[in-house]
Amino acid sequence: MRRLHILSIALGTMILVMSSGCKKYLDVNTDPDRPVSAPPGAVLSGSQVALAYVLGGADFSLVTGILTNQVDGADRQFAAYQKYLLVADNFTNPWGTIYQNAMNNFVELRKVAEEKKYPHFAGISKVLTAYTLCASTDVWGDIPYSDAFKGLSFQFKSKYDKQQDIYKTIDQLLTDAIKDLNTPNSAAGTLPGGSDLMYGGSAASWIKFANSIRLRILIHQTKRDPNAAQKVVDAAGAAGGLISAGKDDAQLNFLNDEKRANPLYQFNSQRDGYASYGASDMFVQMGALSDPRIDKYLPGGFYDQISSPVLYITSYEVNFILAEAHARLGHVAQAKSYYEAAIKGSFDKVGADIGDYLTRIGVSFDAATTDDARLALIMTQKYYAMYLQSESFADWRRTGIPALVSKNAGQEIPRRLPYPQTELSYNKENVPTGITLTSRVWWDQ
């Protein structure tokens, strides 16, 4: 109950901030030289909510869903997205929310936590920074980090880091976070407790989350690193374990309150008709398999109820990563085991009855008799399972599975989001040049 009370306060604070905006349903104003003066717990709670709103909201989940043919854009700017007209001004808000309301606060929280010797707060802030960097660089490529967050020194124009360097930073943040989180409670000073809206301050759960993020960044590099699959398998044995059950899932739950509701629920309620669900290519494919999850995916189902969670990394995603890695290494039995566990986990998550689904034609792992066929099966089922999660956009770009058909004849499907107008207007000298919507990020080359 205490966590729900804190979430209510954090969401209330976010709503006060958002109410002064005017452009979008989630218009968060930014103040580049605002110091973090609140208690660490309040900063953590508010930042977690800010991150969930932007990554689980329309600007990420629906836009990448449109690009991967999971949903369709039907009206206003979403009709433009359907035509692949992604313009810089439409991504100013999510960029600002990510950098100011999430990452800037994570970085400041880490500084305060390290100064006061609160290693669990520091570790959590590092895991969240790593996750946010991963989600951001995967859609934008090169982004600011090492030269960012210097507003208190009146330095507002940040240089961009190469994506490969961002990935190294993510890896180091995870390593440092795990070290912090392994500090015994008795030596960790003030503990996050209920101010941590995701895991209630459980250091063991945050270590599982950190280890699982590492698997994600390793599998992203299958085009760049011929040893990526083996590195995933090796990393799966990390001390502290992985997110391996639904109870371990990294997610943020919302409340049964119109003012403290899931961001997609808010979007669909306030922008009814902007997006179209149920007729996209993905639903057609799932319909051909009589997939029981379809009803759970439609409006009013699992993903956009008033109190639906925003998912970061789930046990079924981890199992799909491991299934892919083992399939790439020719470990057929292990690949099958993780593949079937992943599908079961997806059904369990959304509350669907799996029945005989695993033995159906087009789903049965045993019917896939070549390495390519097994990989295609794994990635296609992962695509269905990762509905409205931007990770599907990363998976398609690095594997080409499923074989998406452009919504617009003669046009390539975009492979990234445009840099926001604020960066082009106020930090132009640092924004990478020669970039188009079809330019490939580092791990996609």
Coordinates of C-alpha atoms in Angstrom, one line a residue:
M1 CA 0.0 0.0 0.0
R2 CA 2.9 2.4 0.8
R3 CA 4.2 2.0 -2.8
L4 CA 0.8 2.8 -4.2
H5 CA 0.6 5.9 -2.0
I6 CA 4.1 7.0 -3.2
L7 CA 3.1 6.3 -6.8
S8 CA 0.0 8.5 -6.3
I9 CA 2.2 11.4 -5.0
A10 CA 4.7 10.9 -7.9
L11 CA 2.0 10.8 -10.5
G12 CA 0.3 13.9 -9.0
T13 CA 3.6 15.7 -9.2
M14 CA 4.0 14.7 -12.8
I15 CA 0.4 15.8 -13.6
L16 CA 1.1 19.3 -12.1
V17 CA 4.2 19.5 -14.4
M18 CA 2.3 18.3 -17.4
S19 CA -0.7 20.6 -16.9
S20 CA 1.4 23.6 -17.9
G21 CA 2.2 22.2 -21.3
C22 CA 0.1 22.6 -24.4
K23 CA 1.2 20.6 -27.3
K24 CA 0.7 16.9 -26.5
Y25 CA -1.1 14.7 -24.0
L26 CA 2.3 14.4 -22.3
D27 CA 4.0 17.8 -22.6
V28 CA 6.6 18.1 -19.9
N29 CA 8.2 21.5 -19.6
T30 CA 12.0 21.4 -18.9
D31 CA 14.2 23.6 -16.8
P32 CA 17.9 23.0 -17.7
D33 CA 19.3 24.6 -14.6
R34 CA 16.8 23.2 -12.0
P35 CA 18.8 21.6 -9.1
V36 CA 17.7 18.4 -7.6
S37 CA 16.8 19.4 -4.0
A38 CA 14.1 16.9 -3.1
P39 CA 14.9 13.8 -1.0
P40 CA 16.4 10.9 -2.9
G41 CA 13.3 8.8 -2.6
A42 CA 11.1 11.5 -4.1
V43 CA 13.5 12.1 -7.0
L44 CA 13.6 8.3 -7.7
S45 CA 9.8 8.0 -7.7
G46 CA 9.2 11.0 -9.9
S47 CA 11.9 10.0 -12.4
Q48 CA 10.6 6.5 -12.6
V49 CA 7.1 7.8 -13.5
A50 CA 8.5 10.2 -16.0
L51 CA 10.4 7.5 -17.8
A52 CA 7.4 5.2 -17.9
Y53 CA 5.2 7.9 -19.3
V54 CA 7.5 8.6 -22.2
L55 CA 8.7 5.1 -23.1
G56 CA 5.3 3.6 -22.6
G57 CA 3.4 6.4 -24.3
A58 CA 2.5 7.1 -27.8
D59 CA 5.7 8.8 -28.9
F60 CA 7.6 5.6 -28.4
S61 CA 5.3 2.6 -28.3
L62 CA 2.9 3.7 -31.0
V63 CA 5.4 5.3 -33.3
T64 CA 7.7 2.2 -33.4
G65 CA 4.5 0.1 -33.5
I66 CA 3.5 1.9 -36.7
L67 CA 7.0 1.4 -38.2
T68 CA 6.9 -2.3 -37.4
N69 CA 3.3 -2.8 -38.7
Q70 CA 1.9 -3.7 -35.3
V71 CA -0.5 -0.8 -35.4
D72 CA -1.6 1.8 -38.0
G73 CA -1.7 5.6 -37.8
A74 CA -5.1 7.0 -38.6
D75 CA -5.5 10.7 -37.8
R76 CA -3.5 13.9 -37.3
Q77 CA 0.3 13.4 -36.8
F78 CA -0.3 9.6 -36.5
A79 CA -1.7 9.6 -40.0
A80 CA 1.5 11.3 -41.1
Y81 CA 3.6 8.7 -39.3
Q82 CA 1.7 6.1 -41.3
K83 CA 3.1 7.8 -44.4
Y84 CA 6.6 7.8 -42.8
L85 CA 6.4 11.6 -42.3
L86 CA 8.3 11.8 -39.1
V87 CA 9.3 15.4 -38.4
A88 CA 11.7 16.8 -35.9
D89 CA 9.2 18.9 -34.0
N90 CA 7.1 15.9 -33.1
F91 CA 10.0 14.4 -31.1
T92 CA 11.0 17.4 -29.0
N93 CA 8.7 16.3 -26.1
P94 CA 10.0 12.7 -25.7
W95 CA 13.6 13.8 -26.0
G96 CA 13.1 16.5 -23.4
T97 CA 11.3 14.2 -21.0
I98 CA 14.0 11.5 -21.4
Y99 CA 16.9 14.0 -20.9
Q100 CA 15.5 16.4 -18.3
N101 CA 12.8 14.5 -16.3
A102 CA 14.4 11.1 -16.4
M103 CA 18.1 10.9 -17.1
N104 CA 19.1 14.3 -15.6
N105 CA 17.4 13.3 -12.4
F106 CA 19.0 9.8 -12.5
V107 CA 22.4 11.4 -12.9
E108 CA 21.8 13.9 -10.1
L109 CA 20.4 11.2 -7.9
R110 CA 23.5 9.2 -8.4
K111 CA 25.7 12.1 -7.4
V112 CA 23.8 12.7 -4.2
A113 CA 23.6 9.0 -3.4
E114 CA 27.4 8.6 -3.9
E115 CA 28.1 11.7 -1.8
K116 CA 25.8 10.5 1.1
K117 CA 26.9 6.9 0.7
Y118 CA 23.5 5.4 -0.3
P119 CA 24.8 2.7 -2.6
H120 CA 21.4 1.1 -3.3
F121 CA 20.1 4.5 -4.6
A122 CA 23.2 4.9 -6.6
G123 CA 22.9 1.4 -8.1
I124 CA 19.3 1.9 -9.0
S125 CA 20.0 5.2 -10.7
K126 CA 22.8 3.6 -12.7
V127 CA 20.6 0.7 -13.9
L128 CA 17.8 3.2 -14.9
T129 CA 20.4 5.4 -16.7
A130 CA 21.7 2.4 -18.6
Y131 CA 18.2 1.3 -19.6
T132 CA 17.2 4.8 -20.7
L133 CA 20.4 5.2 -22.7
C134 CA 19.8 1.9 -24.4
A135 CA 16.2 2.8 -25.3
S136 CA 17.3 6.3 -26.6
T137 CA 20.4 5.3 -28.6
D138 CA 18.5 2.5 -30.2
V139 CA 16.1 4.9 -31.9
W140 CA 18.4 7.9 -32.4
G141 CA 21.9 6.5 -32.8
D142 CA 24.5 8.9 -31.5
I143 CA 23.2 10.8 -28.5
P144 CA 24.7 13.1 -25.8
Y145 CA 25.8 11.6 -22.5
S146 CA 29.4 12.1 -21.5
D147 CA 29.1 15.9 -22.1
A148 CA 25.5 16.3 -21.0
F149 CA 23.8 17.2 -17.7
K150 CA 25.9 20.3 -17.1
G151 CA 23.1 22.8 -16.9
L152 CA 24.1 23.8 -13.4
S153 CA 27.4 25.0 -14.9
F154 CA 25.4 26.9 -17.6
Q155 CA 26.6 24.5 -20.3
F156 CA 23.6 23.6 -22.4
K157 CA 25.1 22.5 -25.7
S158 CA 26.3 18.9 -25.4
K159 CA 28.5 17.0 -27.7
Y160 CA 27.2 13.7 -29.0
D161 CA 28.7 10.3 -28.1
K162 CA 29.0 7.6 -30.8
Q163 CA 26.6 4.7 -30.3
Q164 CA 29.3 2.2 -29.8
D165 CA 30.7 4.4 -27.0
I166 CA 27.2 4.6 -25.5
Y167 CA 27.0 0.9 -25.5
K168 CA 30.4 0.7 -23.6
T169 CA 29.0 3.3 -21.1
I170 CA 25.9 1.1 -20.6
D171 CA 28.0 -1.9 -19.9
Q172 CA 30.1 0.0 -17.4
L173 CA 27.1 1.5 -15.7
L174 CA 25.6 -2.0 -15.2
T175 CA 28.9 -3.3 -13.8
D176 CA 29.1 -0.4 -11.3
A177 CA 25.4 -0.7 -10.4
I178 CA 25.7 -4.4 -9.5
K179 CA 28.7 -3.6 -7.3
D180 CA 26.6 -1.0 -5.5
L181 CA 23.6 -3.2 -5.2
N182 CA 25.6 -6.0 -3.7
T183 CA 26.2 -3.8 -0.7
P184 CA 24.5 -5.4 2.4
N185 CA 21.5 -3.5 3.6
S186 CA 23.2 -2.9 6.9
A187 CA 26.0 -0.9 5.2
A188 CA 23.8 0.8 2.6
G189 CA 22.7 3.8 4.6
T190 CA 19.2 5.1 3.6
L191 CA 17.4 2.4 1.6
P192 CA 15.0 3.1 -1.3
G193 CA 12.1 1.0 0.2
G194 CA 8.7 2.0 -1.1
S195 CA 10.1 5.0 -3.0
D196 CA 11.2 2.5 -5.6
L197 CA 8.0 2.1 -7.5
M198 CA 9.3 -0.9 -9.5
Y199 CA 10.8 -3.3 -7.0
G200 CA 10.2 -1.8 -3.6
G201 CA 13.9 -1.4 -3.0
S202 CA 14.8 -5.0 -3.6
A203 CA 18.5 -5.0 -4.5
A204 CA 18.3 -8.6 -5.8
S205 CA 15.6 -7.7 -8.2
W206 CA 17.6 -4.7 -9.6
I207 CA 20.6 -7.0 -10.1
K208 CA 18.4 -9.3 -12.2
F209 CA 17.2 -6.3 -14.2
A210 CA 20.8 -5.2 -14.7
N211 CA 22.0 -8.6 -15.9
S212 CA 19.0 -8.8 -18.3
I213 CA 19.8 -5.4 -19.8
R214 CA 23.3 -6.7 -20.5
L215 CA 21.8 -9.6 -22.5
R216 CA 19.7 -7.1 -24.5
I217 CA 22.7 -5.0 -25.5
L218 CA 24.8 -8.1 -26.4
I219 CA 22.1 -9.6 -28.7
H220 CA 21.7 -6.2 -30.4
Q221 CA 25.3 -6.6 -31.7
T222 CA 24.8 -9.8 -33.8
K223 CA 25.6 -7.8 -36.9
R224 CA 28.7 -6.3 -35.5
D225 CA 30.1 -9.1 -33.4
P226 CA 30.3 -12.7 -34.6
N227 CA 30.6 -13.8 -31.0
A228 CA 27.6 -12.0 -29.8
A229 CA 25.5 -15.1 -29.3
Q230 CA 28.1 -16.9 -27.2
K231 CA 28.5 -13.7 -25.1
V232 CA 24.8 -13.8 -24.4
V233 CA 25.0 -17.4 -23.3
D234 CA 28.0 -16.6 -21.1
A235 CA 26.4 -13.6 -19.6
A236 CA 23.3 -15.6 -18.7
G237 CA 25.3 -17.2 -16.0
A238 CA 26.0 -13.9 -14.2
A239 CA 25.9 -13.9 -10.4
G240 CA 22.5 -12.7 -9.2
G241 CA 20.6 -14.3 -12.1
L242 CA 18.2 -12.9 -14.7
I243 CA 14.6 -11.9 -14.9
S244 CA 13.3 -15.4 -15.3
A245 CA 9.7 -15.3 -14.0
G246 CA 6.8 -12.9 -14.3
K247 CA 7.3 -11.8 -10.7
D248 CA 10.7 -10.5 -11.7
D249 CA 9.6 -8.4 -14.7
A250 CA 10.9 -4.8 -14.8
Q251 CA 7.8 -2.7 -15.1
L252 CA 6.0 0.2 -13.6
N253 CA 2.4 -0.2 -12.6
F254 CA -0.2 2.6 -12.8
L255 CA -3.3 3.3 -10.7
N256 CA -7.0 2.9 -11.2
D257 CA -7.4 6.6 -11.3
E258 CA -8.0 8.8 -14.4
K259 CA -5.4 11.3 -13.3
R260 CA -2.8 8.6 -12.5
A261 CA -3.4 6.2 -15.4
N262 CA -1.4 4.3 -17.9
P263 CA -0.1 6.6 -20.7
L264 CA -1.6 4.6 -23.5
Y265 CA -4.9 4.5 -21.7
Q266 CA -4.7 8.3 -21.5
F267 CA -3.7 8.6 -25.1
N268 CA -6.5 6.4 -26.4
S269 CA -9.0 8.2 -24.2
Q270 CA -8.0 11.7 -25.1
R271 CA -6.9 11.0 -28.8
D272 CA -9.5 8.4 -29.8
G273 CA -9.1 7.5 -33.5
Y274 CA -5.5 8.7 -33.8
A275 CA -4.3 5.1 -34.0
S276 CA -6.0 2.1 -35.5
Y277 CA -5.7 -1.3 -33.8
G278 CA -6.5 -4.8 -34.9
A279 CA -6.1 -4.6 -38.7
S280 CA -2.3 -4.3 -39.1
D281 CA -0.1 -6.9 -40.7
M282 CA 0.8 -8.3 -37.4
F283 CA -2.8 -8.9 -36.4
V284 CA -3.4 -10.5 -39.8
Q285 CA -0.5 -12.9 -39.2
M286 CA -1.7 -13.7 -35.7
G287 CA -5.2 -14.2 -36.9
A288 CA -4.0 -16.8 -39.4
L289 CA -2.7 -18.7 -36.4
S290 CA -5.9 -18.2 -34.4
D291 CA -3.6 -16.6 -31.8
P292 CA -5.6 -16.3 -28.4
R293 CA -3.6 -13.2 -27.5
I294 CA -5.4 -11.0 -30.1
D295 CA -8.3 -10.0 -27.8
K296 CA -5.8 -9.1 -25.1
Y297 CA -3.9 -6.8 -27.5
L298 CA -7.0 -4.8 -28.7
P299 CA -8.0 -1.5 -26.9
G300 CA -9.3 -2.3 -23.4
G301 CA -7.0 -5.3 -23.2
F302 CA -3.8 -5.8 -21.4
Y303 CA -1.7 -2.9 -22.7
D304 CA -4.0 0.1 -22.3
Q305 CA -6.2 -0.4 -19.3
I306 CA -6.3 2.4 -16.8
S307 CA -3.8 0.5 -14.5
S308 CA -1.8 -1.4 -17.1
P309 CA 1.9 -1.6 -16.4
V310 CA 4.6 -0.1 -18.7
L311 CA 7.0 -3.0 -19.5
Y312 CA 10.8 -2.5 -19.6
I313 CA 12.2 -6.1 -19.7
T314 CA 10.1 -9.2 -19.1
S315 CA 11.0 -12.8 -18.4
Y316 CA 9.6 -13.8 -21.8
E317 CA 11.9 -11.3 -23.6
V318 CA 14.9 -12.7 -21.7
N319 CA 13.8 -16.2 -22.8
F320 CA 13.5 -15.1 -26.4
I321 CA 17.0 -13.6 -26.3
L322 CA 18.4 -16.9 -25.0
A323 CA 16.4 -18.9 -27.5
E324 CA 17.9 -16.7 -30.3
A325 CA 21.4 -17.0 -28.9
H326 CA 21.3 -20.8 -28.6
A327 CA 19.7 -21.1 -32.1
R328 CA 22.5 -19.1 -33.6
L329 CA 25.0 -21.5 -31.9
G330 CA 23.2 -24.6 -33.1
H331 CA 22.0 -25.6 -29.7
V332 CA 18.6 -26.9 -30.8
A333 CA 17.4 -28.4 -27.6
Q334 CA 18.2 -25.3 -25.5
A335 CA 16.7 -23.0 -28.2
K336 CA 13.5 -25.0 -28.1
S337 CA 13.2 -24.9 -24.4
Y338 CA 13.7 -21.1 -24.2
Y339 CA 11.4 -20.5 -27.2
E340 CA 8.5 -22.4 -25.6
A341 CA 9.1 -20.8 -22.2
A342 CA 9.1 -17.4 -23.9
I343 CA 5.8 -18.0 -25.6
K344 CA 4.2 -19.4 -22.4
G345 CA 5.5 -16.3 -20.5
S346 CA 3.9 -14.0 -23.1
F347 CA 0.5 -15.8 -22.8
D348 CA 0.7 -15.7 -19.0
K349 CA 1.6 -12.0 -19.0
V350 CA -1.5 -10.9 -20.9
G351 CA -3.8 -13.6 -19.4
A352 CA -4.4 -15.7 -22.5
D353 CA -5.0 -19.4 -22.6
I354 CA -2.2 -21.1 -24.5
G355 CA -4.0 -24.3 -25.2
D356 CA -2.4 -26.3 -28.0
Y357 CA -0.8 -23.2 -29.5
L358 CA 2.8 -24.5 -29.3
T359 CA 2.0 -27.5 -31.5
R360 CA 0.2 -25.6 -34.2
I361 CA 1.6 -25.4 -37.7
G362 CA 3.6 -22.2 -38.0
V363 CA 4.4 -22.3 -34.3
S364 CA 5.8 -25.7 -33.6
F365 CA 9.6 -25.6 -33.0
D366 CA 10.0 -29.2 -34.1
A367 CA 8.7 -28.4 -37.5
A368 CA 11.6 -25.9 -38.1
T369 CA 14.4 -28.1 -39.4
T370 CA 17.1 -25.6 -40.4
D371 CA 19.0 -23.0 -38.5
D372 CA 17.4 -20.2 -40.6
A373 CA 13.9 -21.6 -40.0
R374 CA 14.4 -21.8 -36.3
L375 CA 15.7 -18.3 -36.1
A376 CA 12.8 -17.0 -38.2
L377 CA 10.3 -18.8 -35.9
I378 CA 11.9 -17.4 -32.8
M379 CA 12.0 -13.8 -34.0
T380 CA 8.5 -13.9 -35.5
Q381 CA 7.0 -15.1 -32.2
K382 CA 9.1 -12.6 -30.3
Y383 CA 7.6 -9.9 -32.6
Y384 CA 4.1 -11.0 -31.6
A385 CA 5.0 -11.2 -27.9
M386 CA 6.7 -7.8 -27.8
Y387 CA 3.6 -5.9 -29.0
L388 CA 3.8 -2.1 -28.4
Q389 CA 7.4 -2.4 -27.1
S390 CA 10.0 -0.5 -29.0
E391 CA 12.4 -3.4 -28.8
S392 CA 10.5 -5.0 -31.7
F393 CA 11.8 -2.1 -33.8
A394 CA 15.4 -3.0 -32.8
D395 CA 14.8 -6.7 -33.5
W396 CA 13.5 -6.1 -37.0
R397 CA 16.4 -3.8 -37.9
R398 CA 19.1 -6.2 -36.8
T399 CA 17.5 -9.5 -38.1
G400 CA 15.2 -8.5 -40.9
I401 CA 12.5 -10.7 -39.2
P402 CA 9.7 -10.5 -39.9
A403 CA 10.0 -9.4 -43.5
L404 CA 8.0 -6.2 -43.1
V405 CA 6.2 -4.7 -46.1
S406 CA 6.4 -0.9 -46.4
K407 CA 3.1 0.9 -45.8
N408 CA 4.0 3.2 -48.6
A409 CA 4.9 1.8 -52.1
G410 CA 8.3 2.9 -53.2
Q411 CA 9.4 4.1 -49.7
E412 CA 11.8 2.5 -47.4
I413 CA 10.7 1.8 -43.8
P414 CA 12.4 4.3 -41.5
R415 CA 15.2 2.8 -39.4
R416 CA 15.4 5.5 -36.8
L417 CA 13.6 8.6 -35.4
P418 CA 14.6 12.1 -36.3
Y419 CA 16.6 14.2 -33.9
P420 CA 14.2 16.7 -32.2
Q421 CA 13.8 20.3 -33.3
T422 CA 15.2 21.7 -30.1
E423 CA 18.5 20.0 -30.8
L424 CA 18.5 21.2 -34.4
S425 CA 17.7 24.8 -33.3
Y426 CA 19.8 25.1 -30.2
N427 CA 22.6 22.5 -30.5
K428 CA 23.0 22.3 -34.2
E429 CA 26.8 22.4 -34.2
N430 CA 26.8 19.1 -32.3
V431 CA 24.0 17.2 -33.9
P432 CA 25.3 14.5 -36.4
T433 CA 24.9 15.5 -40.0
G434 CA 24.0 13.6 -43.1
I435 CA 21.4 11.5 -41.2
T436 CA 18.1 10.5 -42.8
L437 CA 15.3 8.4 -41.5
T438 CA 16.8 5.4 -43.3
S439 CA 20.3 5.9 -42.0
R440 CA 21.4 2.9 -40.0
V441 CA 22.5 3.1 -36.4
W442 CA 25.9 1.5 -35.5
W443 CA 24.7 -1.9 -34.6
D444 CA 22.4 -2.1 -37.7
Q445 CA 25.3 -1.8 -40.1

